[in-house]
Every structure is written in C-alpha cells, then in structure tokens.
PDB file of C-alpha atoms in Angstrom:
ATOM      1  CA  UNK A   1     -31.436 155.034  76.937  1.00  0.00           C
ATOM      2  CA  UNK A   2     -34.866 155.135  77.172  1.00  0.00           C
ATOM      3  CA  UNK A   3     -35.786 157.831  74.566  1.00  0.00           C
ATOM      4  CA  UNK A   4     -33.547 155.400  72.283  1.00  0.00           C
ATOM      5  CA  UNK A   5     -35.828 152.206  72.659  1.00  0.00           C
ATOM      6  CA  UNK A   6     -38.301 154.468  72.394  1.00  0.00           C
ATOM      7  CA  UNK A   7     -37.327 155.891  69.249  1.00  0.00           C
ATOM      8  CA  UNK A   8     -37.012 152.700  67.960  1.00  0.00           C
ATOM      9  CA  UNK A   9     -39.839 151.269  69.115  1.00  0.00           C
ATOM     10  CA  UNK A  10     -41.837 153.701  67.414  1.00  0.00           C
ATOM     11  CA  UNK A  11     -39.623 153.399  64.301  1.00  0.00           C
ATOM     12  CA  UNK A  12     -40.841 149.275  64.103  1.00  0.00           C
ATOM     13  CA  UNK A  13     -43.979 150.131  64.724  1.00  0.00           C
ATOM     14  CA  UNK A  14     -44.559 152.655  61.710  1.00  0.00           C
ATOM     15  CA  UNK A  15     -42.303 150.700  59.565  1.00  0.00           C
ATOM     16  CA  UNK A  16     -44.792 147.690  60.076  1.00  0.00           C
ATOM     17  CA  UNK A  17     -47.849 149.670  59.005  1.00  0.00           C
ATOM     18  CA  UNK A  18     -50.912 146.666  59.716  1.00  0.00           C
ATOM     19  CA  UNK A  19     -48.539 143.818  60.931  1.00  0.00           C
ATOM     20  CA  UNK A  20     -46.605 145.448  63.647  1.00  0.00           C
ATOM     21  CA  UNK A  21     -43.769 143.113  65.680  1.00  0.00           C
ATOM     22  CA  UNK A  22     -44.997 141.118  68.817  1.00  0.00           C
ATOM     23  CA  UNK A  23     -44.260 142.328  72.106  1.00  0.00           C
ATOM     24  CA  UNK A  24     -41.552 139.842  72.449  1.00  0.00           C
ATOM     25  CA  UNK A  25     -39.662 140.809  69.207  1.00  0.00           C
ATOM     26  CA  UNK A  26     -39.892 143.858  70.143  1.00  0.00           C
ATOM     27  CA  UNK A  27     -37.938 142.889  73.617  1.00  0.00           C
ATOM     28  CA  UNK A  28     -35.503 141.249  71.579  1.00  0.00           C
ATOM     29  CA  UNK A  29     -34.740 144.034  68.627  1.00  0.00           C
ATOM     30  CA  UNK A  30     -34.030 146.733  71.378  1.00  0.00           C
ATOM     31  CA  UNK A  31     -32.844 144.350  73.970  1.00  0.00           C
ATOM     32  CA  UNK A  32     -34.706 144.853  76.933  1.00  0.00           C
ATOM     33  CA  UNK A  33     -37.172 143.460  79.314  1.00  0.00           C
ATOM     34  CA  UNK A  34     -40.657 143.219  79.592  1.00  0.00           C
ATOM     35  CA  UNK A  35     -41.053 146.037  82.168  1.00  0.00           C
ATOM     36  CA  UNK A  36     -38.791 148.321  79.832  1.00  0.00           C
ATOM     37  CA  UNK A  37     -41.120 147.803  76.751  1.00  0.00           C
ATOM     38  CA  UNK A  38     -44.084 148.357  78.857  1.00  0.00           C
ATOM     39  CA  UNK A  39     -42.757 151.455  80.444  1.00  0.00           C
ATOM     40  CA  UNK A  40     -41.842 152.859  76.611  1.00  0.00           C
ATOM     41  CA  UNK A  41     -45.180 151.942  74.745  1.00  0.00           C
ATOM     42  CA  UNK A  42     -46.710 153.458  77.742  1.00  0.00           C
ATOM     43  CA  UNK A  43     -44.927 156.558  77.091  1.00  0.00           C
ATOM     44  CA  UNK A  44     -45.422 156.385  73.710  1.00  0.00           C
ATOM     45  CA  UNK A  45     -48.981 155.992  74.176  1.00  0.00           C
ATOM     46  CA  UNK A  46     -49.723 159.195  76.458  1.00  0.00           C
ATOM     47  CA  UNK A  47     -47.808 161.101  73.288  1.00  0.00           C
ATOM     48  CA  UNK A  48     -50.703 159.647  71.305  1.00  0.00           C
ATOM     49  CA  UNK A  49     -48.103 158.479  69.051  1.00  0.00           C
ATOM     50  CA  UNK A  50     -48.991 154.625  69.431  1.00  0.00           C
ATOM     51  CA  UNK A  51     -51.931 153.218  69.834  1.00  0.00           C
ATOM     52  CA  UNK A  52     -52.579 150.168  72.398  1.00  0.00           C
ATOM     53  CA  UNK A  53     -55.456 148.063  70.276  1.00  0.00           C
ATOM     54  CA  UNK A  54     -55.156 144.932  72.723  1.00  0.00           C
ATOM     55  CA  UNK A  55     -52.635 143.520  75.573  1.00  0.00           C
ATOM     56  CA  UNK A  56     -50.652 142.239  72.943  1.00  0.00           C
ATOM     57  CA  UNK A  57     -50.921 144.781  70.070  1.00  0.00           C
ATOM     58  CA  UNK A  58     -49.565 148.114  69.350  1.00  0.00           C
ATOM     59  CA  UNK A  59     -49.553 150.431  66.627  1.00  0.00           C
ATOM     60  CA  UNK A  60     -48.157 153.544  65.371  1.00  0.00           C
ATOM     61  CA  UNK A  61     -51.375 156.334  65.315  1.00  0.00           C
ATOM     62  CA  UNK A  62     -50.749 156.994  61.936  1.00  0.00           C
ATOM     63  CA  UNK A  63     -51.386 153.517  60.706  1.00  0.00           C
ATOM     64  CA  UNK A  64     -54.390 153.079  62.319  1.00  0.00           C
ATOM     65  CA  UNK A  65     -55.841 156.372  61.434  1.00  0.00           C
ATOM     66  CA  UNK A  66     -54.948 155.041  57.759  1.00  0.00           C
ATOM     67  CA  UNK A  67     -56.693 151.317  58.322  1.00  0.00           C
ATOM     68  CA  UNK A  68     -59.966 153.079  59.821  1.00  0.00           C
ATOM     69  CA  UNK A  69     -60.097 155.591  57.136  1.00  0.00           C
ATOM     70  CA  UNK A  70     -60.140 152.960  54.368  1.00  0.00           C
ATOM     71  CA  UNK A  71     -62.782 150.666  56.493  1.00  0.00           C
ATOM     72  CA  UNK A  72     -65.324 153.954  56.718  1.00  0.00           C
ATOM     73  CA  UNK A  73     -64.542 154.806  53.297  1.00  0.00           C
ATOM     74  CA  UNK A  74     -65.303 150.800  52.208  1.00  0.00           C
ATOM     75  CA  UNK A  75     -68.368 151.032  54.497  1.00  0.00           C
ATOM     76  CA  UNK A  76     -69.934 153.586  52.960  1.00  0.00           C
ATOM     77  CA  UNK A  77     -69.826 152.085  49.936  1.00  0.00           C
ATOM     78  CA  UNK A  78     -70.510 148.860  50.565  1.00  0.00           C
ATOM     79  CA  UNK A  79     -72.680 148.869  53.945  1.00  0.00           C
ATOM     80  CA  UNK A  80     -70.883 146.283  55.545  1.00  0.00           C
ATOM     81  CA  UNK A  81     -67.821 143.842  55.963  1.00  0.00           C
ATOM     82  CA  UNK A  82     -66.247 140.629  56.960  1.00  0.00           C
ATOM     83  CA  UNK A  83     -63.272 139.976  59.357  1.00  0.00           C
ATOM     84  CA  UNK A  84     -61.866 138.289  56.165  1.00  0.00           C
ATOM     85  CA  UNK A  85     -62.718 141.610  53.794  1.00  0.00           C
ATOM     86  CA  UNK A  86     -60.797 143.591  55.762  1.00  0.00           C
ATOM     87  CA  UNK A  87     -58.030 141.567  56.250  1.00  0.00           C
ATOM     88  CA  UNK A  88     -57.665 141.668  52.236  1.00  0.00           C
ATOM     89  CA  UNK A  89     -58.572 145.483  52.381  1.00  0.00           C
ATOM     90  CA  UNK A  90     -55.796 146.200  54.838  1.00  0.00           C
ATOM     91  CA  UNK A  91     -53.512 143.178  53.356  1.00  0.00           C
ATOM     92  CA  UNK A  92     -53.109 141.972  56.658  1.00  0.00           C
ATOM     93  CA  UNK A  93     -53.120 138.158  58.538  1.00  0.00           C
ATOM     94  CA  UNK A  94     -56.227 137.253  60.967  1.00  0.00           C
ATOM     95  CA  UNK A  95     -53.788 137.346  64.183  1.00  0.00           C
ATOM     96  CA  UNK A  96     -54.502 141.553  63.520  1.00  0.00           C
ATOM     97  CA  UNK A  97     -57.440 142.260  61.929  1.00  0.00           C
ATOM     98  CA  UNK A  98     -60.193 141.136  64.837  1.00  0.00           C
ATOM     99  CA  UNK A  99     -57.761 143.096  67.187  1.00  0.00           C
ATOM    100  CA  UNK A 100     -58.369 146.058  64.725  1.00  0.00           C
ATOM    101  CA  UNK A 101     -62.311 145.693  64.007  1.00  0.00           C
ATOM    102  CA  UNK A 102     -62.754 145.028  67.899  1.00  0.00           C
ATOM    103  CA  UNK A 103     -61.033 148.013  68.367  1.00  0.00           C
ATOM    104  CA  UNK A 104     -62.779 150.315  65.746  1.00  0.00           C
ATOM    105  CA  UNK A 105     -65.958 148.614  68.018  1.00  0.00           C
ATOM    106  CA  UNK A 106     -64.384 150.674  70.799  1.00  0.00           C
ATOM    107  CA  UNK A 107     -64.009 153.815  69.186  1.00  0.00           C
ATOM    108  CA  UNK A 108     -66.873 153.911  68.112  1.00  0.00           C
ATOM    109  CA  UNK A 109     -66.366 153.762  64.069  1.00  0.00           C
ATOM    110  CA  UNK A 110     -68.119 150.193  63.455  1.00  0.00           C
ATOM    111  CA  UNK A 111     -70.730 148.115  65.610  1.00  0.00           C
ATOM    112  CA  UNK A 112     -70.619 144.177  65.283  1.00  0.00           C
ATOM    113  CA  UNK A 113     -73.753 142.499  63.441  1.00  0.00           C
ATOM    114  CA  UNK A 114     -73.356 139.202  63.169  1.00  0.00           C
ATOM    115  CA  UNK A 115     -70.505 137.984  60.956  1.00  0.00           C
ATOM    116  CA  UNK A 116     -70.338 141.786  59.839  1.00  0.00           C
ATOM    117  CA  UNK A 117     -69.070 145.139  60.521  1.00  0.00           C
ATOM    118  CA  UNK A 118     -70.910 148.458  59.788  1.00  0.00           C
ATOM    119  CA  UNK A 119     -70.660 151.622  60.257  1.00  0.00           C
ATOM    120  CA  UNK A 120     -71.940 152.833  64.067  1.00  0.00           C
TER     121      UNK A 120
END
C-alpha cells in the first residue's frame, strides 16, 4: 500500500509542476495520515525524486530543476530579480515562490540582496 500512495504522491506532485498540493490535500487524495505522508515523501525524497523545499512544501525534482533553470537563465540576462518576477516567470502564487528563491539560497544558485535575487 505504501508504494501506491507513493506512486501517487509523486504523480500530484509532477502533475502540479510550481503549485504542488498542501500536505493536507495530499492526506486527503490518498487517504492517509500525517505519519503515512511523512514516511512516503521521505522515501520519495532519499530516491531524489522529490524535493523537500520547506516543512510544508514538496516538489517533484524535475520541476524544480525546470524553475531553477529558467531563474539562472533570466539571471544572466537580466542580473537580478524580484520575489514578484519570478512568481510571473514561473506563473506561480507568492505562498511558493519565497519557498522556492529561499531554497535556490540554499543550494547555492542565488544569494539574497535586498529586495533581489542574483546569481551566487
């Protein structure tokens, strides 16, 4: 049962590309607990098949390999970005893209100046 959530876990999450489902509907699409979900994203997460960009937020690798790609590709054109340029160049809402950006802080791709992202 588990490689089914998990299946369709992942499925959800690459479907949703920049916008992936909450932690909660994700409980409630496969129907199971909190400790369940955990235990799959977890699983899916050593695969390197999703990738865990806060408590709250999960997406599939591929999508965020895409989303980073475009904001190096933007940043070397254009230098730098907004949290709200990025949410256009990804056409996603707030709730994910400071998630993302502080996450491509993480990695490494971009370093915080100010109201602005650049490339590290």
């Amino acid at each position: 049962q588990a490689e089914r959530v998990a299946e369709g876990v992942f499925r959800d999450l690459r479907d949703a590309r920049a916008m992936p489902p909450s932690l909660v509907e994700l409980q409630e699409r496969h129907r199971v607990g909190p400790a369940v979900l955990h235990e799959v994203l977890g699983v899916l997460t050593e695969r390197g098949e999703v990738i865990k960009v806060s408590a709250e937020l999960y997406f599939a690798r591929d999508a965020v390999e895409v989303m980073g790609e475009k904001l190096r590709r933007f940043l070397e054109r254009e230098g730098r970005i907004t949290p709200a340029g990025f949410r256009d160049l990804i056409e996603a809402s707030r709730k994910y893209t400071i998630p993302l950006l502080d996450y491509f802080d993480r990695s490494g791709l971009t370093v915080r100046a100010g109201d602005y992202r650049r490339l590290q």
